[in-house]
mmCIF file of C-alpha atoms in Angstrom:
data_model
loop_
_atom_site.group_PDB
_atom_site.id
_atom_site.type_symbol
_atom_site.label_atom_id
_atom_site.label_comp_id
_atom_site.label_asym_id
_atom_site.label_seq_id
_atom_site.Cartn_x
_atom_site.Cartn_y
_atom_site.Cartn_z
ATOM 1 C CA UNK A 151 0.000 0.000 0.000
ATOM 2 C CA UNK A 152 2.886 2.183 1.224
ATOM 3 C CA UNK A 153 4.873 1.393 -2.422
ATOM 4 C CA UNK A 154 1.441 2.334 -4.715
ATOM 5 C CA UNK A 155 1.370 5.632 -2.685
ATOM 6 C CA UNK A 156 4.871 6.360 -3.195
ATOM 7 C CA UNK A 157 4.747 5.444 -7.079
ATOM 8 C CA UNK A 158 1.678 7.924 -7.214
ATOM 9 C CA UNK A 159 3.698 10.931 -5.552
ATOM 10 C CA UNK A 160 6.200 10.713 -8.241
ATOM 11 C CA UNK A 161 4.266 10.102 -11.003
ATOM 12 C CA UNK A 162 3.229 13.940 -12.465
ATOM 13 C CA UNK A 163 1.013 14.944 -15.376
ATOM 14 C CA UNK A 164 -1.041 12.047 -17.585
ATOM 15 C CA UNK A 165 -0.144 8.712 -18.001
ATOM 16 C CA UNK A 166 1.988 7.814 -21.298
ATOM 17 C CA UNK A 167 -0.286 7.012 -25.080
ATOM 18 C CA UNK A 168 -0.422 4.072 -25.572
ATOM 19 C CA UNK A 169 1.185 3.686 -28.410
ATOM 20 C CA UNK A 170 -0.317 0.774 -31.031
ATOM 21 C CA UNK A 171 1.829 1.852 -34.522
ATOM 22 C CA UNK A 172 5.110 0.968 -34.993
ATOM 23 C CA UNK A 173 5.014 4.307 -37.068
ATOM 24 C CA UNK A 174 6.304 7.068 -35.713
ATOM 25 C CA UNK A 175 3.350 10.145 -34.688
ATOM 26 C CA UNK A 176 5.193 12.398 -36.694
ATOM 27 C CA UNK A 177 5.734 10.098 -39.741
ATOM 28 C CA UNK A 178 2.036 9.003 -39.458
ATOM 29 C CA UNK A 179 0.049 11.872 -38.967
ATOM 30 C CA UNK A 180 2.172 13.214 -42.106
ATOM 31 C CA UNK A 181 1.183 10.503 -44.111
ATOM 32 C CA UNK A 182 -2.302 10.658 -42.989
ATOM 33 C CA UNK A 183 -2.248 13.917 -43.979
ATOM 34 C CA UNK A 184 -0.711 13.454 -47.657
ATOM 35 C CA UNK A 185 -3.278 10.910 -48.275
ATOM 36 C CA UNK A 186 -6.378 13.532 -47.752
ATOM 37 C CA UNK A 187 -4.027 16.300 -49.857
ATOM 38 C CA UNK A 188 -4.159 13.396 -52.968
ATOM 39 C CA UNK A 189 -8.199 12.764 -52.440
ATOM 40 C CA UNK A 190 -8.473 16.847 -52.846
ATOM 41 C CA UNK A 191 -6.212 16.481 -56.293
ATOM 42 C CA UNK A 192 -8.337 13.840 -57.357
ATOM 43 C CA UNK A 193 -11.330 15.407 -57.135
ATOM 44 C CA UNK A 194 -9.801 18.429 -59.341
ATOM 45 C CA UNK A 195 -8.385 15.843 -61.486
ATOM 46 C CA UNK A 196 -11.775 14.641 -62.004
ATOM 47 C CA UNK A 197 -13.352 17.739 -63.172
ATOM 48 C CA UNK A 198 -10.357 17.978 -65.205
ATOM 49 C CA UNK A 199 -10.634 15.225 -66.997
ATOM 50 C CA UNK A 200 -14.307 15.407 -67.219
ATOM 51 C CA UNK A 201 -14.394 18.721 -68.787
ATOM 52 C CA UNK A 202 -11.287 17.573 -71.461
ATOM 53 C CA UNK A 203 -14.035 14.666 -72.279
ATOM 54 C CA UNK A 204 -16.994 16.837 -72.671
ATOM 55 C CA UNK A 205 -15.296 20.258 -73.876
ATOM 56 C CA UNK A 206 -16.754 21.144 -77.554
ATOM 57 C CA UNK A 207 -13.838 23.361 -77.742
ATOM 58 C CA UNK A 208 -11.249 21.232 -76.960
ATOM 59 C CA UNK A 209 -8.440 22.254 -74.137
ATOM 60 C CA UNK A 210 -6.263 24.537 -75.470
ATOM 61 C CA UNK A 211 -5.277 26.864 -77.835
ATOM 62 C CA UNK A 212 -8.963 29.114 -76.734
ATOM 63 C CA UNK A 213 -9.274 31.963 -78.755
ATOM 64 C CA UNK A 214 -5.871 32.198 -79.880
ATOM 65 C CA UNK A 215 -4.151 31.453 -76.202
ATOM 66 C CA UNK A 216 -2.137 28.422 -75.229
ATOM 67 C CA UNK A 217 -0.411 27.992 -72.540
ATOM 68 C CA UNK A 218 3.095 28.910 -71.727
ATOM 69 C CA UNK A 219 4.606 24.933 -72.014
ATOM 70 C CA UNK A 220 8.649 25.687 -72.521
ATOM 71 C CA UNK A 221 8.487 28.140 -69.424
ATOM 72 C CA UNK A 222 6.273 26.013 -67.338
ATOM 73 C CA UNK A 223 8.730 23.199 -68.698
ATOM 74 C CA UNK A 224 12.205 24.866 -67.153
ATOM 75 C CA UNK A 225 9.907 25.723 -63.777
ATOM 76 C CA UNK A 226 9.096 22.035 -63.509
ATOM 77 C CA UNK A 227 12.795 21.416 -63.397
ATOM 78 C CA UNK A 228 13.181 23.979 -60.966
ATOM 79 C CA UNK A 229 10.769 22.822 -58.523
ATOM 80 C CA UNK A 230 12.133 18.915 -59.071
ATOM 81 C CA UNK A 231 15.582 20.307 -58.605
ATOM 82 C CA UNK A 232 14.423 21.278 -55.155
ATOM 83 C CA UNK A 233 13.522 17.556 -54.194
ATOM 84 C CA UNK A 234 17.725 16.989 -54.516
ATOM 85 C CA UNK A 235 18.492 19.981 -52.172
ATOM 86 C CA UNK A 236 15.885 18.640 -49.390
ATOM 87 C CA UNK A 237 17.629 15.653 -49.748
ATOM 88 C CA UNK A 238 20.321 17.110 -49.645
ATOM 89 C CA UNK A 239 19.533 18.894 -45.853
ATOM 90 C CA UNK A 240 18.102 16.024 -44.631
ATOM 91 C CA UNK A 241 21.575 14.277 -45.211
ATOM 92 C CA UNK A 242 23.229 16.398 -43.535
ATOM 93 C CA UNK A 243 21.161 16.195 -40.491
ATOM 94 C CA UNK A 244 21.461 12.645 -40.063
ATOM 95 C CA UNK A 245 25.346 13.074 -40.568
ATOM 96 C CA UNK A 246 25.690 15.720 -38.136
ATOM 97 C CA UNK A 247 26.819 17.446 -41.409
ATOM 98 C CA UNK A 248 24.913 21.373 -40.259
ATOM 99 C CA UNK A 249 26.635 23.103 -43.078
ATOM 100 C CA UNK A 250 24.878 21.002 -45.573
ATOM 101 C CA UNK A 251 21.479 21.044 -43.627
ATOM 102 C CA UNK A 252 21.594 24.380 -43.733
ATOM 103 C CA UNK A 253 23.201 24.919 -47.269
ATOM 104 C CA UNK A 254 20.520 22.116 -48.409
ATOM 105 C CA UNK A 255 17.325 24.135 -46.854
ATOM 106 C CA UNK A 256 18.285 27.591 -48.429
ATOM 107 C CA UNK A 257 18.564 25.581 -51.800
ATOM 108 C CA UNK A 258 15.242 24.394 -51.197
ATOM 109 C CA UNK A 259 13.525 27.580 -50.199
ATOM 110 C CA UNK A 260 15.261 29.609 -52.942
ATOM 111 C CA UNK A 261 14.027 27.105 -55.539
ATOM 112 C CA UNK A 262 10.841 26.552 -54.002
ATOM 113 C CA UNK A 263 10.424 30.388 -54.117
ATOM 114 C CA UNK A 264 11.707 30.775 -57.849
ATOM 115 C CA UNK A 265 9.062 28.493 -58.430
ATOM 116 C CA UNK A 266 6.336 29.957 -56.778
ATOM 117 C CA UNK A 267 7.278 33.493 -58.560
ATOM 118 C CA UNK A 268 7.645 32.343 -62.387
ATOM 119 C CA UNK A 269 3.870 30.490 -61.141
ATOM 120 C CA UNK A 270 2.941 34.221 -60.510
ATOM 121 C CA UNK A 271 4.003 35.846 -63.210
ATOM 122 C CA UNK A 272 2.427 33.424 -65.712
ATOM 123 C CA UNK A 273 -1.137 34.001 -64.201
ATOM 124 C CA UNK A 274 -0.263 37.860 -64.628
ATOM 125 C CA UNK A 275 0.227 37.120 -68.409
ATOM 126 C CA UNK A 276 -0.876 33.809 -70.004
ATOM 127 C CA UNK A 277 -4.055 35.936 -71.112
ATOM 128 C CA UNK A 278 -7.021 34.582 -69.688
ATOM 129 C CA UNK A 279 -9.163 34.835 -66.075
ATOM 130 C CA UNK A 280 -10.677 31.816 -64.419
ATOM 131 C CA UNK A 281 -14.450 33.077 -64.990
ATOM 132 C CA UNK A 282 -13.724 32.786 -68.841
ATOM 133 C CA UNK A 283 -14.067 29.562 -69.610
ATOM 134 C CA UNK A 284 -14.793 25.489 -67.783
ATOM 135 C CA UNK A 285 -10.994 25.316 -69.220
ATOM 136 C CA UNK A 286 -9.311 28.089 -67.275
ATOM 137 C CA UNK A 287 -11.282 27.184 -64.349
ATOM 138 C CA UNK A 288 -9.887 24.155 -64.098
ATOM 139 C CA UNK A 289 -6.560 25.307 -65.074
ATOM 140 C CA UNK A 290 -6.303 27.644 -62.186
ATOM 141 C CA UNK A 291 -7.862 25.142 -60.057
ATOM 142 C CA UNK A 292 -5.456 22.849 -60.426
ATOM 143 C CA UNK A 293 -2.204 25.319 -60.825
ATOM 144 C CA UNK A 294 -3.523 27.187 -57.871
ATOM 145 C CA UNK A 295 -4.279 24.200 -55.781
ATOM 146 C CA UNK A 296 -0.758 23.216 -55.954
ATOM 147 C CA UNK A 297 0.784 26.823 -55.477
ATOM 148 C CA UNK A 298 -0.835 26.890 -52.370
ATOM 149 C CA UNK A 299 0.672 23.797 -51.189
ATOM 150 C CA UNK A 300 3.776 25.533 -52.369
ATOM 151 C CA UNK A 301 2.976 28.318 -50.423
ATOM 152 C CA UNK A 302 2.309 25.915 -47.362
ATOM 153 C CA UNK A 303 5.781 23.741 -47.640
ATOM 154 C CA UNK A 304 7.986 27.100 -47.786
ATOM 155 C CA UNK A 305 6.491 28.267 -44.117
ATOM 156 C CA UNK A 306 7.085 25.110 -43.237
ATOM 157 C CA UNK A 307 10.971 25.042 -44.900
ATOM 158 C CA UNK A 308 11.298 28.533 -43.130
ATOM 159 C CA UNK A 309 10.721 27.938 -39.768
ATOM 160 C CA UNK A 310 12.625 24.646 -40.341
ATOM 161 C CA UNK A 311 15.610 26.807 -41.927
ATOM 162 C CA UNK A 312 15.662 29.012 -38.812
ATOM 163 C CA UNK A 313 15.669 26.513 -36.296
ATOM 164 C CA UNK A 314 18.413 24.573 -38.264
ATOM 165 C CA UNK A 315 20.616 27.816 -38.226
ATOM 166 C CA UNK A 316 19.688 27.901 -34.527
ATOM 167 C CA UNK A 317 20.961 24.568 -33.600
ATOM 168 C CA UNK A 318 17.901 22.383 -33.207
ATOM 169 C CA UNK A 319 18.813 19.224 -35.060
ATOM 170 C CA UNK A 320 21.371 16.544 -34.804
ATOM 171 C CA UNK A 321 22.052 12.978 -35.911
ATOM 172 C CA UNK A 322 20.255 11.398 -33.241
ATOM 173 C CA UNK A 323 17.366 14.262 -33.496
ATOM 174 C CA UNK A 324 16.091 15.080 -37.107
ATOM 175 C CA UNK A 325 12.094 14.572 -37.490
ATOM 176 C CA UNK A 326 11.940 18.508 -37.764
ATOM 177 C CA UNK A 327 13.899 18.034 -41.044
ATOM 178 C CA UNK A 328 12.344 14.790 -42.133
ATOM 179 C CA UNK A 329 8.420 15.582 -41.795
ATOM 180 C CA UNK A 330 8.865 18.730 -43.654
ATOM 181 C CA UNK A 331 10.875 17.010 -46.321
ATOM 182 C CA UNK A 332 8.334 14.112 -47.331
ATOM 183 C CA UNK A 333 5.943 17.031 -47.690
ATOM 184 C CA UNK A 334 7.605 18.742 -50.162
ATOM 185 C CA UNK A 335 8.673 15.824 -52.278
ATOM 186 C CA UNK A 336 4.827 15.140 -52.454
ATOM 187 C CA UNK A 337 4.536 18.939 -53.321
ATOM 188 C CA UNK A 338 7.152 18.355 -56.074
ATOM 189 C CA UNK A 339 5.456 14.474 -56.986
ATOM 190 C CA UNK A 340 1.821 16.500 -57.754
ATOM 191 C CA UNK A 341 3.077 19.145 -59.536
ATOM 192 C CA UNK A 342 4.720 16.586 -62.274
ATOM 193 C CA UNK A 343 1.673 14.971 -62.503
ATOM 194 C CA UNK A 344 -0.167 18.282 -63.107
ATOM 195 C CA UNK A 345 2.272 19.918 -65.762
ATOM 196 C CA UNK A 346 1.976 16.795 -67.392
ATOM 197 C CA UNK A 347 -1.854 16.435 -67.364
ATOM 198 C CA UNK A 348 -2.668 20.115 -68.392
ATOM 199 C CA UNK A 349 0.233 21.455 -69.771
ATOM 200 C CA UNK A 350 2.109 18.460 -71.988
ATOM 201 C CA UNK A 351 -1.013 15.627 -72.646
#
């Protein structure tokens, strides 16, 4: 009796989760999360490919516009350049290598951020708004979809970047890298399968 009391004085705060994944809760709840982010694709995928089916005028050219292929070509390599920096940074955090972490997430974040501009500036001039037509709906749909996800995995590579020039990670200690990094290879993953789909088929 004396023992259970003792064990209850120094026990403090809740018990432990009981854990029943050999998964990680980091690793899972980001692949949870990935799964939902390729049902939302699919469903713009769908009207995508619906509207290609049924479309009497076809996808593009409309009305003399096409869309910018070569430069959305070279920004597709920039983006799935970025995939080698992360992996890069990640690297280097499991080899206690900090220069390259660090070196590796500024890659990412400056090519991640290319991206995201060039993205910007083609919606300023490819020529056409998203109330024009079922095909530039879906276009910026799609295209917008993913920016925002870009949007989304540079915060996330930010904060990540700061705390890696602050110290944070080490060989033993990298999930702050890792998480971060399988979300923006799936970020770089979609958008091949979009540039593909609307811009190359």
């Amino acid at each position: 009796m004396e023992s259970a009391s003792v064990a209850h004085e120094e026990h403090h705060g809740p018990p432990a989760a009981n854990v029943s994944s050999r998964v990680e809760a980091q690793l899972l709840g980001m692949m949870l999360f990935i799964i939902s982010e390729v049902m939302l694709f699919g469903a713009f995928f769908t009207a995508y490919f619906f509207i290609r089916v049924v479309a009497d005028s076809g996808w593009f050219p409309i009305d003399g516009k096409e869309l910018p292929k070569v430069i959305a070509g070279v920004n597709t390599a920039v983006l799935f350049s970025s995939s080698f920096t992360m992996h890069w940074a990640l690297e280097g955090a499991r080899r206690g290598n900090r220069r390259a972490m660090q070196v590796g997430l500024l890659s990412t974040l400056a090519l991640g951020a290319t991206f995201l501009s060039v993205q910007i500036n083609e919606y300023v001039h490819i020529g056409f708004a998203p109330s024009d037509n079922a095909q530039a709906s879906i276009f910026y749909g799609l295209t917008g979809l993913h920016g925002a996800h870009v949007f989304v995995g540079l915060t996330l590579l930010a904060m990540v970047t700061i705390r890696a020039f602050r110290g944070h990670f080490s060989p033993e200690e990298h999930r702050g890298v890792e998480v971060p990094g399988i979300y923006w290879h799936f970020v770089d993953v979609m958008w091949i399968i979009v540039y593909s789909s609307v811009y190359v088929l």
